[in-house]
PDB file of C-alpha atoms in Angstrom:
ATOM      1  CA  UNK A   1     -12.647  17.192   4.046  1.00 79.00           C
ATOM      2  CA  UNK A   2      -9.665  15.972   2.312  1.00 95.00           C
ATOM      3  CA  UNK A   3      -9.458  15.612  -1.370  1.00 97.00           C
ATOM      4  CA  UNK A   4      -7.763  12.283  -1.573  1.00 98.00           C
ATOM      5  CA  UNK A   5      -5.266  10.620   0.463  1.00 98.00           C
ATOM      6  CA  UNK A   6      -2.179   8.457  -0.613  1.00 98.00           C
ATOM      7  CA  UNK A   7      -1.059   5.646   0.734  1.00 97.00           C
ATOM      8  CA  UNK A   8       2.074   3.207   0.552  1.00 96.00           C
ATOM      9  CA  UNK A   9       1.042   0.101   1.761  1.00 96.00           C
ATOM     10  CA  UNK A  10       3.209  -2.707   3.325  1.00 95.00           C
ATOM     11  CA  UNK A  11       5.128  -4.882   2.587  1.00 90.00           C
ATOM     12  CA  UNK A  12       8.017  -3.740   1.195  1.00 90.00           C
ATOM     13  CA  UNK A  13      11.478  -2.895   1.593  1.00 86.00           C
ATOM     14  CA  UNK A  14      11.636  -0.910   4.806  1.00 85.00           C
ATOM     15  CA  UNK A  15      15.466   0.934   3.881  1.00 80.00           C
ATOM     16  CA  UNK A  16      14.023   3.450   1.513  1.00 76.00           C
ATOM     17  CA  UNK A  17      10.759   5.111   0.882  1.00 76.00           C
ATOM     18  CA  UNK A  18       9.073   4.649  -3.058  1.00 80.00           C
ATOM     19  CA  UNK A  19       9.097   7.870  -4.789  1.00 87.00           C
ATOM     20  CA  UNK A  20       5.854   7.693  -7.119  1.00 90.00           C
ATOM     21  CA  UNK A  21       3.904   9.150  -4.106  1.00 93.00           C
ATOM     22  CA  UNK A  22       5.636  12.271  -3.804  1.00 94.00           C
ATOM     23  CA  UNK A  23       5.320  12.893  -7.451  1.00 94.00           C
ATOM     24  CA  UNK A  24       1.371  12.080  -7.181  1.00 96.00           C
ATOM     25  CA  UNK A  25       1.318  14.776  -3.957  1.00 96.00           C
ATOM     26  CA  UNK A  26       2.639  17.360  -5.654  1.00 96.00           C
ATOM     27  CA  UNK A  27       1.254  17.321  -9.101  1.00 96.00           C
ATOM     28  CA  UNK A  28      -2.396  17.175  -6.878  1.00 97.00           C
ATOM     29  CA  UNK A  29      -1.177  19.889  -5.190  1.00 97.00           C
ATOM     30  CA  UNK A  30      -0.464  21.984  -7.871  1.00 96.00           C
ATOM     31  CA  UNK A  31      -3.651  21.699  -9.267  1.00 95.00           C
ATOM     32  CA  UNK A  32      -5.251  23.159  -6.086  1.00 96.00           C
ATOM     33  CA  UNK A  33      -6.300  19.335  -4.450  1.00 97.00           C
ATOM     34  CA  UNK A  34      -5.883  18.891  -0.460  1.00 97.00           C
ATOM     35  CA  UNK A  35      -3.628  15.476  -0.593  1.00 97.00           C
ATOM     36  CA  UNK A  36      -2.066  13.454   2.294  1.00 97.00           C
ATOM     37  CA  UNK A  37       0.398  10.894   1.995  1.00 96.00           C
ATOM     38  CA  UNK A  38       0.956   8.100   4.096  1.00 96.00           C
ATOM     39  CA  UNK A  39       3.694   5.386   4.409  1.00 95.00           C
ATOM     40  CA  UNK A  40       2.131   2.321   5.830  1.00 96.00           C
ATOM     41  CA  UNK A  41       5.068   0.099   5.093  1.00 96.00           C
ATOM     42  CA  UNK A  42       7.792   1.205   8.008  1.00 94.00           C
ATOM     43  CA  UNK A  43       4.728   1.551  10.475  1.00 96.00           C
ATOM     44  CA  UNK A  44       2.941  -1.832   9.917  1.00 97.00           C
ATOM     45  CA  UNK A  45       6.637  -3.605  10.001  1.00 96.00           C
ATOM     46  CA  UNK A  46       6.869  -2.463  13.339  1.00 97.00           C
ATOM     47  CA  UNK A  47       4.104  -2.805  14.218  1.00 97.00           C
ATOM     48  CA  UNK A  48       4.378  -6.432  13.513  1.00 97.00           C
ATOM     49  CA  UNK A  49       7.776  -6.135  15.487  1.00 97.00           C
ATOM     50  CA  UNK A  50       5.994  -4.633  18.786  1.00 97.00           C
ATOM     51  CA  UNK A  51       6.968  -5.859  22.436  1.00 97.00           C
ATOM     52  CA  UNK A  52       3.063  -7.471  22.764  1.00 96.00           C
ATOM     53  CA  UNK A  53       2.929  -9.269  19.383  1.00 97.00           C
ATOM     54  CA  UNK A  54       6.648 -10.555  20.061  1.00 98.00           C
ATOM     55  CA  UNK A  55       5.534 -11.381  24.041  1.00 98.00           C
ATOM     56  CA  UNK A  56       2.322 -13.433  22.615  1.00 97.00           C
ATOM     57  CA  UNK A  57       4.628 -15.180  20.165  1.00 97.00           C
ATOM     58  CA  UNK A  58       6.852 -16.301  22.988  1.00 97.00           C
ATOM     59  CA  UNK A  59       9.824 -13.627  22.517  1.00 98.00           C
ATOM     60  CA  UNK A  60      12.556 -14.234  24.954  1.00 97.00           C
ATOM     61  CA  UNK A  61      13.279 -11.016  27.458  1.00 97.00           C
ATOM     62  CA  UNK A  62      16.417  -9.741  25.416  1.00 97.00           C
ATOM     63  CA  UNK A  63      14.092  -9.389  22.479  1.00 98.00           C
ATOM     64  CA  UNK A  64      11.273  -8.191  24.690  1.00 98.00           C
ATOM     65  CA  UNK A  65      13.437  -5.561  26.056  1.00 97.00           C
ATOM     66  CA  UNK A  66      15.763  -4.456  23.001  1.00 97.00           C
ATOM     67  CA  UNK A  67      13.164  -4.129  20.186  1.00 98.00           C
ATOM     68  CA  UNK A  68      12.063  -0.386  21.161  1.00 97.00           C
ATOM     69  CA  UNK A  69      15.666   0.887  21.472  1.00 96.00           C
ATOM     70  CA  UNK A  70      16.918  -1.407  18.561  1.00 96.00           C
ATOM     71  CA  UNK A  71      13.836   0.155  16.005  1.00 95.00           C
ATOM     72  CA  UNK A  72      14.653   3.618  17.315  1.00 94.00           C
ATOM     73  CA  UNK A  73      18.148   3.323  16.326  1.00 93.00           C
ATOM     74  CA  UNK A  74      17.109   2.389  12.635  1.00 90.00           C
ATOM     75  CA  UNK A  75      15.203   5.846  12.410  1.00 88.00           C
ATOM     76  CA  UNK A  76      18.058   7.259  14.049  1.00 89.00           C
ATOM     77  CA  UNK A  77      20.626   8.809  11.213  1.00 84.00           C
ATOM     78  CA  UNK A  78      23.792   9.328  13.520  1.00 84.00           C
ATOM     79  CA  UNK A  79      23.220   5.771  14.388  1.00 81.00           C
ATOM     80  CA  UNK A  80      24.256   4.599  11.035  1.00 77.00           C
ATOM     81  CA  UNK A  81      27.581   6.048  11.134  1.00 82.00           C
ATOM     82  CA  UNK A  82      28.377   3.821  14.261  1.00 83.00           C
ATOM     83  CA  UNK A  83      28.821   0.384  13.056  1.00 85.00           C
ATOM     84  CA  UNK A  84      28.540  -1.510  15.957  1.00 88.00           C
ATOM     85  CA  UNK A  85      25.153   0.104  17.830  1.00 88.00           C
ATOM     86  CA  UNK A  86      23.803  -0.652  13.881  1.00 89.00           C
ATOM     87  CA  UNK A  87      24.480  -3.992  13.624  1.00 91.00           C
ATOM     88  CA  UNK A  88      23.473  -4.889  16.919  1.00 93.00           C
ATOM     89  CA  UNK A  89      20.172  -3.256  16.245  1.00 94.00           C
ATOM     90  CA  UNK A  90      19.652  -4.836  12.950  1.00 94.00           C
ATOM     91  CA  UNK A  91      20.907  -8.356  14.216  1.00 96.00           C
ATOM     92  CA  UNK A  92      17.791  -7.779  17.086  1.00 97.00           C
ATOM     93  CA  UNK A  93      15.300  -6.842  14.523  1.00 97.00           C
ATOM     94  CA  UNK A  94      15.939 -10.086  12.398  1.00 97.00           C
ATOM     95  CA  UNK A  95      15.724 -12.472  15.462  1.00 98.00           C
ATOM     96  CA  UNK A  96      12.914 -10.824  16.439  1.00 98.00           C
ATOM     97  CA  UNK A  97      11.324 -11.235  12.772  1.00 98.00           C
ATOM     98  CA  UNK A  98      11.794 -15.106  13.104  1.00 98.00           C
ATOM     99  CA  UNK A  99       9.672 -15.598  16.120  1.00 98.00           C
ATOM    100  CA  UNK A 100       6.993 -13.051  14.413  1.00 98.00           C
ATOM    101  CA  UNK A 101       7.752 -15.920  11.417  1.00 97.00           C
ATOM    102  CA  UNK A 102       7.357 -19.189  13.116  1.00 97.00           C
ATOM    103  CA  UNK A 103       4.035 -17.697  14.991  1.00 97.00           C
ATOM    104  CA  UNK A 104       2.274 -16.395  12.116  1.00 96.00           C
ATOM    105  CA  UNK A 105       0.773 -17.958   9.339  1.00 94.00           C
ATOM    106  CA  UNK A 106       2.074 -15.844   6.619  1.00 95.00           C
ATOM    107  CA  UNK A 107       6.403 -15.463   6.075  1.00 96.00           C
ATOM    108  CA  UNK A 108       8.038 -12.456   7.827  1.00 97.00           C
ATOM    109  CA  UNK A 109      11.795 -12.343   7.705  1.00 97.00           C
ATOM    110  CA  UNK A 110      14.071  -9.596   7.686  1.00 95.00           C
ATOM    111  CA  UNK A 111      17.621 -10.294   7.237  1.00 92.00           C
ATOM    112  CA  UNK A 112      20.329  -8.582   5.031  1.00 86.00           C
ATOM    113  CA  UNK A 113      18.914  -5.827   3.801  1.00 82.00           C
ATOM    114  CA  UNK A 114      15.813  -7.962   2.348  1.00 89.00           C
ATOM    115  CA  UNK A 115      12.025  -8.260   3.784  1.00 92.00           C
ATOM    116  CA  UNK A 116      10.853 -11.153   3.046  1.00 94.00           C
ATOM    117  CA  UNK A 117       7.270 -11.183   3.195  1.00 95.00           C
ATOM    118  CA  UNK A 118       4.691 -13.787   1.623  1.00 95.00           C
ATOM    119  CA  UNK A 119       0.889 -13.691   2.368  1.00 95.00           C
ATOM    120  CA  UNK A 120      -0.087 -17.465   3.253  1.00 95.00           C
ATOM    121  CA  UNK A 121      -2.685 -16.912   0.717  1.00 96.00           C
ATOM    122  CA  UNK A 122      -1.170 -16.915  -3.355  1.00 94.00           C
ATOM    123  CA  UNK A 123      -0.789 -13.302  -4.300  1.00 93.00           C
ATOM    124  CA  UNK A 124      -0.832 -14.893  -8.158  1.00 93.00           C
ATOM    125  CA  UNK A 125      -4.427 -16.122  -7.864  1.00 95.00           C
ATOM    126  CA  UNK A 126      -7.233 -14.110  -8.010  1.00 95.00           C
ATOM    127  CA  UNK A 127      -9.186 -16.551  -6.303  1.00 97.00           C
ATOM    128  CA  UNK A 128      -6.324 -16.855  -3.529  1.00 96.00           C
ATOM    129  CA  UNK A 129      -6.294 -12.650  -3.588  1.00 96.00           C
ATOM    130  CA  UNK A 130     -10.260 -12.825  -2.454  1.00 97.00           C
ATOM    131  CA  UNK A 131      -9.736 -15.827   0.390  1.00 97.00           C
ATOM    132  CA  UNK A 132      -7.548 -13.558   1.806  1.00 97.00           C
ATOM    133  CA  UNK A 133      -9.900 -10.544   2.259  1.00 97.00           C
ATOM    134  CA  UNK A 134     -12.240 -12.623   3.701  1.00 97.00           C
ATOM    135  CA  UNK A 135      -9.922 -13.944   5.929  1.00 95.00           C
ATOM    136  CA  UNK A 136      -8.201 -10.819   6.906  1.00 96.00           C
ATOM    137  CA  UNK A 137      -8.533 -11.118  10.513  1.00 95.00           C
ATOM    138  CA  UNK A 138      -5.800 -13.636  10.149  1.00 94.00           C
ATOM    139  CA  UNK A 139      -3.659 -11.541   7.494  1.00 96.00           C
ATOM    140  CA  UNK A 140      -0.181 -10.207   9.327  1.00 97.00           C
ATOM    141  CA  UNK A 141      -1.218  -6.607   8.916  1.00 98.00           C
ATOM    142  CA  UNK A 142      -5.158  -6.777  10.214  1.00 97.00           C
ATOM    143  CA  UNK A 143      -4.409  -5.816  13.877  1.00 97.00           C
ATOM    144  CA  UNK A 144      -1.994  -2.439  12.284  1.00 98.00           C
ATOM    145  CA  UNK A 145      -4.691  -1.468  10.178  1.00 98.00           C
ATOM    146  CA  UNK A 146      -7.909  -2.092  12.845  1.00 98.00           C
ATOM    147  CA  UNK A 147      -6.085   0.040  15.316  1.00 98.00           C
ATOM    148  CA  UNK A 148      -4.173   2.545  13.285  1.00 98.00           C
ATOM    149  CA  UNK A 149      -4.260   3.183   9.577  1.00 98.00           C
ATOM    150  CA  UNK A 150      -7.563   3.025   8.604  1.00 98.00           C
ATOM    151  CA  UNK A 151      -8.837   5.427  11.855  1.00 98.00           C
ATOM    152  CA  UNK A 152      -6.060   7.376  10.594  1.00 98.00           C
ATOM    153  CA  UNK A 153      -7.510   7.551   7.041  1.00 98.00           C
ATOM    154  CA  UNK A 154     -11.128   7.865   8.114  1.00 98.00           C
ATOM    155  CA  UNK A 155     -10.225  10.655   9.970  1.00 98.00           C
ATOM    156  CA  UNK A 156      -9.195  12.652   7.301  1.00 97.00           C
ATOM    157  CA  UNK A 157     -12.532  11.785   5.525  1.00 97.00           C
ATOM    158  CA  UNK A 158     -11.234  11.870   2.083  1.00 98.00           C
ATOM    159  CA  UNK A 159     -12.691  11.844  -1.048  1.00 97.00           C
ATOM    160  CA  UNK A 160     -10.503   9.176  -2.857  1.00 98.00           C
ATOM    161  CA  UNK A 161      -8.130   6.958  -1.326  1.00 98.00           C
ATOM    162  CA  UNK A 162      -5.014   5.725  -3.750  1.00 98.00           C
ATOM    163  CA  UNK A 163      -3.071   3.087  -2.665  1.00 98.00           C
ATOM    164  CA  UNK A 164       0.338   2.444  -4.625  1.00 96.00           C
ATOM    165  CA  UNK A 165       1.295  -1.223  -5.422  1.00 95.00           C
ATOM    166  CA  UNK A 166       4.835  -1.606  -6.810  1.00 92.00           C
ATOM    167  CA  UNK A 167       4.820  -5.434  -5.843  1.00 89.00           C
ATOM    168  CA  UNK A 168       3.305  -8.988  -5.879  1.00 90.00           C
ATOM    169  CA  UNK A 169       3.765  -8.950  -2.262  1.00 92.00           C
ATOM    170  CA  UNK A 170       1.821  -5.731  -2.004  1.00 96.00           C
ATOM    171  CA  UNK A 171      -1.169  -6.723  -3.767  1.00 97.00           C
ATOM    172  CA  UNK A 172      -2.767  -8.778  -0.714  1.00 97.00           C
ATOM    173  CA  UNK A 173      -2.116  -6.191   1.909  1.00 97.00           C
ATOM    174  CA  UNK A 174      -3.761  -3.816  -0.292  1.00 98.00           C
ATOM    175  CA  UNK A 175      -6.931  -5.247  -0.735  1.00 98.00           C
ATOM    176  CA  UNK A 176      -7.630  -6.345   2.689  1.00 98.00           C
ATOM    177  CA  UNK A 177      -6.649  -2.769   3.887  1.00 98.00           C
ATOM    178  CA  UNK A 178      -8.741  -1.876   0.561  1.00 98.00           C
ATOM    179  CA  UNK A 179     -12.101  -4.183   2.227  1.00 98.00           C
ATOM    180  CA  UNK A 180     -11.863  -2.363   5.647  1.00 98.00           C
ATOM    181  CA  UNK A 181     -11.880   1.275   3.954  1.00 98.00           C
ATOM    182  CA  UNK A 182     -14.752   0.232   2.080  1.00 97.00           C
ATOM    183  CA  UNK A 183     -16.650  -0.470   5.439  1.00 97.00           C
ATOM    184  CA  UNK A 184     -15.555   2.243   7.339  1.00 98.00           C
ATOM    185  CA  UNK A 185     -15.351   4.927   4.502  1.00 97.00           C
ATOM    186  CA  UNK A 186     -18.480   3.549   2.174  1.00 97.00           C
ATOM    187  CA  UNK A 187     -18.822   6.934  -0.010  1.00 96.00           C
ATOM    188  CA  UNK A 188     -15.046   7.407  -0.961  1.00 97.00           C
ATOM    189  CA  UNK A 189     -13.346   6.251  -3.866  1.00 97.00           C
ATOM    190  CA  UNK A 190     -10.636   3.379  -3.540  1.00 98.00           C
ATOM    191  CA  UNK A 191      -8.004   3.322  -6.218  1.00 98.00           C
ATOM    192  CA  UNK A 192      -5.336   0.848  -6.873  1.00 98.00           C
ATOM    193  CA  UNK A 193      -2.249   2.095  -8.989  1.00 96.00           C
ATOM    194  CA  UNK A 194       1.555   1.530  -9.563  1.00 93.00           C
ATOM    195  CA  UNK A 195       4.231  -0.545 -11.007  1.00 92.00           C
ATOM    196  CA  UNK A 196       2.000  -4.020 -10.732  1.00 94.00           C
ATOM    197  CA  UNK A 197      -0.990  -2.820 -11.913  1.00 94.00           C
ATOM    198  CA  UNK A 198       0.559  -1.549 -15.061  1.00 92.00           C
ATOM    199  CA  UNK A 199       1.421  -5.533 -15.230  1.00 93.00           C
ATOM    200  CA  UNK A 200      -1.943  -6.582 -14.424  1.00 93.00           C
ATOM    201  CA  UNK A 201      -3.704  -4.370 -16.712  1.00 93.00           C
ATOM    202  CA  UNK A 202      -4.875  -7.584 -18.717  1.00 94.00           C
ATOM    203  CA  UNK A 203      -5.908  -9.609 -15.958  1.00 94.00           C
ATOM    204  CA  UNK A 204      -8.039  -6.367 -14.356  1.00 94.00           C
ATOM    205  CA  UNK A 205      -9.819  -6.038 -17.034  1.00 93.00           C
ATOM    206  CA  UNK A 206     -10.884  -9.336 -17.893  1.00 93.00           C
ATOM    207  CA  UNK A 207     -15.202 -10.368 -18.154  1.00 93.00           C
ATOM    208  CA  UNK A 208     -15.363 -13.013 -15.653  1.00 93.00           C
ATOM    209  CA  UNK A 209     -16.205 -13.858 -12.404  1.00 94.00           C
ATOM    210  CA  UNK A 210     -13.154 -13.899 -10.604  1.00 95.00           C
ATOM    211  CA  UNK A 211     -11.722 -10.071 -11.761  1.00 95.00           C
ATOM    212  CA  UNK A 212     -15.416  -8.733 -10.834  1.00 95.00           C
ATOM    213  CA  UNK A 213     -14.981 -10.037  -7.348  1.00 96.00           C
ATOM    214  CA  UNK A 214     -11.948  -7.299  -7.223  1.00 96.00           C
ATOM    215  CA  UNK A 215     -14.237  -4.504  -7.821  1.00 96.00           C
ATOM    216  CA  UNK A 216     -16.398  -5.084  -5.007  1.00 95.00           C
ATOM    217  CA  UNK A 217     -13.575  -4.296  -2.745  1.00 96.00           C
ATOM    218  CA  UNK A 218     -12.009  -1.729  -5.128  1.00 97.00           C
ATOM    219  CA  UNK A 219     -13.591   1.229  -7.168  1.00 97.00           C
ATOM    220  CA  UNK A 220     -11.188   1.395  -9.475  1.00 96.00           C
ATOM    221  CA  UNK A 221      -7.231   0.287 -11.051  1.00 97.00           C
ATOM    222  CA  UNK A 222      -5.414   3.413 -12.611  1.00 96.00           C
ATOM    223  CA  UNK A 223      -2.694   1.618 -14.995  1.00 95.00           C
ATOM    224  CA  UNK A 224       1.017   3.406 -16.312  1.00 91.00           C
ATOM    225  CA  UNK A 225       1.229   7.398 -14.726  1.00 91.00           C
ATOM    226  CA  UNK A 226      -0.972   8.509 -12.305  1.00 93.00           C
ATOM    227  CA  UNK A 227      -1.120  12.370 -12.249  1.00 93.00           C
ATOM    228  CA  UNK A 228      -3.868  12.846 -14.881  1.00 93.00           C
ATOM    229  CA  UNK A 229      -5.985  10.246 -13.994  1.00 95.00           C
ATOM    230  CA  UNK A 230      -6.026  10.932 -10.050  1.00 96.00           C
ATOM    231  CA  UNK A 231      -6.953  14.220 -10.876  1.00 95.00           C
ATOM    232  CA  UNK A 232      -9.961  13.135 -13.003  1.00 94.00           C
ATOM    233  CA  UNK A 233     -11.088  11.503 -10.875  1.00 95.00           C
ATOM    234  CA  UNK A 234     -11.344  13.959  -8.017  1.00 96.00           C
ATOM    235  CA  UNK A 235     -13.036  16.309 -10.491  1.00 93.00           C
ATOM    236  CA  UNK A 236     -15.185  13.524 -11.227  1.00 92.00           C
ATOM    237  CA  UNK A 237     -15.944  13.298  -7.571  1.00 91.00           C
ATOM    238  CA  UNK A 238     -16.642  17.041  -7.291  1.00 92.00           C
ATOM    239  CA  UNK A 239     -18.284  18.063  -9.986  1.00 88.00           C
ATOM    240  CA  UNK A 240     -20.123  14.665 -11.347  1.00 81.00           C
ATOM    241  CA  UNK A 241     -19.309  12.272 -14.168  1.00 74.00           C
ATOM    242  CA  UNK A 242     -19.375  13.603 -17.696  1.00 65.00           C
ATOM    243  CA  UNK A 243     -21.809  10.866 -19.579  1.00 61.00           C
ATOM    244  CA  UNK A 244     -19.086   9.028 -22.508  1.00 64.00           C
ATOM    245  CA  UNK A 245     -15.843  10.885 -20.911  1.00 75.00           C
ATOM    246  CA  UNK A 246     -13.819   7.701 -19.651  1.00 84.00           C
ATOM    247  CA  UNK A 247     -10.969   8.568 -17.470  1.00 90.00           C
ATOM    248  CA  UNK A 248      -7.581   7.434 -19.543  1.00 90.00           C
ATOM    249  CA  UNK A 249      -6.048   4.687 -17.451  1.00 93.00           C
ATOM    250  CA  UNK A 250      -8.830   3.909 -15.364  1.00 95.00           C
ATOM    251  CA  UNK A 251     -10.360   0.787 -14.939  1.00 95.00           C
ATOM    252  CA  UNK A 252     -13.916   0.771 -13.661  1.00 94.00           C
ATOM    253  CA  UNK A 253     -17.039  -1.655 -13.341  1.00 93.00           C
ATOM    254  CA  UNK A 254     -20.110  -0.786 -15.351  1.00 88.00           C
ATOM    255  CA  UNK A 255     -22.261  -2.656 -13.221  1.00 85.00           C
ATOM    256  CA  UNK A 256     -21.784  -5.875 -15.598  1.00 87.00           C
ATOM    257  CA  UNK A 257     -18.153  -5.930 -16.894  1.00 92.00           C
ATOM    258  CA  UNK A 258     -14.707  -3.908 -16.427  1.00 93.00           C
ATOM    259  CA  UNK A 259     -14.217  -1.070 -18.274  1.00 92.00           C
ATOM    260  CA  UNK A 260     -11.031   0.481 -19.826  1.00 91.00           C
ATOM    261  CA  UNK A 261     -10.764   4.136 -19.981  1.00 91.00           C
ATOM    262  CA  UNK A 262      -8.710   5.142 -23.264  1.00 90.00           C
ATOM    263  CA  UNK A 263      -4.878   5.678 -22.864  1.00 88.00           C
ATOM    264  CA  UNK A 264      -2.852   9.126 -22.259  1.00 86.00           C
ATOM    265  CA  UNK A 265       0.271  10.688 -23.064  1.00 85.00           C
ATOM    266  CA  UNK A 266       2.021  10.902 -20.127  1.00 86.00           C
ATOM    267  CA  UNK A 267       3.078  14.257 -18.457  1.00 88.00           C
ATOM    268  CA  UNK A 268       6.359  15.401 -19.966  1.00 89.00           C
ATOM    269  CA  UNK A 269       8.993  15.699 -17.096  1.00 87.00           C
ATOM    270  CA  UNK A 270      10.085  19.161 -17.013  1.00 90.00           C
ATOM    271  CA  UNK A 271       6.153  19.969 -16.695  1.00 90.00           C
ATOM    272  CA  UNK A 272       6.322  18.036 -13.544  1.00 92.00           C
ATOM    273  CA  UNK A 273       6.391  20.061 -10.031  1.00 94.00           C
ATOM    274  CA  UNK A 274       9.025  19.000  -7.745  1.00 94.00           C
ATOM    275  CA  UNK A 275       8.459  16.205  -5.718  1.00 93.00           C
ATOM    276  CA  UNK A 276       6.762  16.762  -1.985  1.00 91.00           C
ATOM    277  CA  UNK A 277       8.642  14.330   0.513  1.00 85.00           C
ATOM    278  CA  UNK A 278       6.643  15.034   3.584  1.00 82.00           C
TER     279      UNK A 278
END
């Protein structure tokens, strides 16, 4: 079994990789937790981007043809230093993102160096956030996560699953990736943190309908730094839950309301381990 796995879902920027994972990693790590991280972002984008999806959307053969090669040579370093083989690439990828675009419900462009992505659904509405889930057979990413990241997770059969949210644009894709854990991995915790929820800390922990709907997808939000509260929670899972301990930054359901675990001083730096990039 795996202790928790930690994921980075889509969509967002696909030219770098977000470092609060690797910090998360190796501070589990270090405290003797079995952790695997997983970027979902660069694999769901192409898997949006794939010869099929692009054939069913009516892709002429140029596209059809250059999309493998012209993805390879973005994850291909050398190719960067040759200007022309890049930009041809990159001009492919963002023609190819427009047909994706005009087939799909949802907005997928790439051009620049900007993703543009925006769930038909309004990411700003909690009400909006839930229509999505249950109509996430129609969200861009269902058909990447069906076939590919969630086997991948349950595979693993973790204990906790973390999934970091630095964006609006995030926040859909996470929950409807979030509602098909929940089916296929009932007993393991789902966790929600990063940069947004630290913004929606508020919201998440408001008495009312609409914010309780969130938890039936979701067992929890962890709000502001992650390391202590990920690991409380895996002891949690372990060894049981210590009656009037909160976890500090958690956000949980009592069965009737949200619930705000107390706040934490965060880990000072230099007691940090080094970040693990795998």
């Amino acid at each position: 079994m795996t202790d928790a796995v930690l994921v980075f879902p889509p969509s967002y920027y696909p030219w770098f990789v977000a470092p609060g994972l690797s910090h998360l990693t190796a501070w589990l790590k270090a405290k003797g937790w079995a952790v695997v991280q997983r970027d979902a972002n660069i694999p769901a984008i192409e898997h949006v981007l794939r010869p099929e999806a692009l054939a069913a959307a009516g892709a002429p053969d140029h596209i059809l043809t250059g999309i493998g090669p012209a993805l390879a040579t973005m994850r291909d370093e050398a190719a960067h230093h040759a200007l022309e083989p890049y930009l041809l690439a990159k001009r492919l990828i963002e023609e190819a993102s427009t047909i994706i675009d005009a087939a799909v419900p949802d907005t997928f462009l790439i051009f620049r160096n900007t993703l543009k992505y925006i769930s038909a659904h309004d990411a700003r509405r909690r009400e909006a956030v839930m229509a999505a889930v249950a109509d996430r057979e129609n969200h861009l990413f269902h058909d990447y996560y069906r076939d590919i990241e969630v086997p991948a997770i349950a595979a693993l059969k973790p204990r906790l699953v973390g999934l970091s949210v630095n964006d609006h644009h995030q926040l859909i894709p996470s929950m409807v990736l979030a509602s098909m854990l929940r089916e296929a991995l009932p007993d393991t915790h789902i966790t929600i943190g990063g940069n947004l929820i630290a913004r929606l800390k508020t919201t998440l922990e408001a008495d009312d309908p609409l914010t309780a709907a969130f938890y039936t997808v979701v067992d929890s939000f962890i709000h502001h730094e992650g390391e202590q509260p990920l690991a409380a929670l895996l002891d949690e899972l372990v060894h049981g839950r210590v009656a009037n301990r909160p976890v500090p930054q958690v956000i949980r359901f009592d069965g009737a309301r949200p619930v705000s675990g107390p706040p934490s001083v965060p880990v000072q730096l230099d007691q940090l381990p080094r970040p693990d990039p795998e």
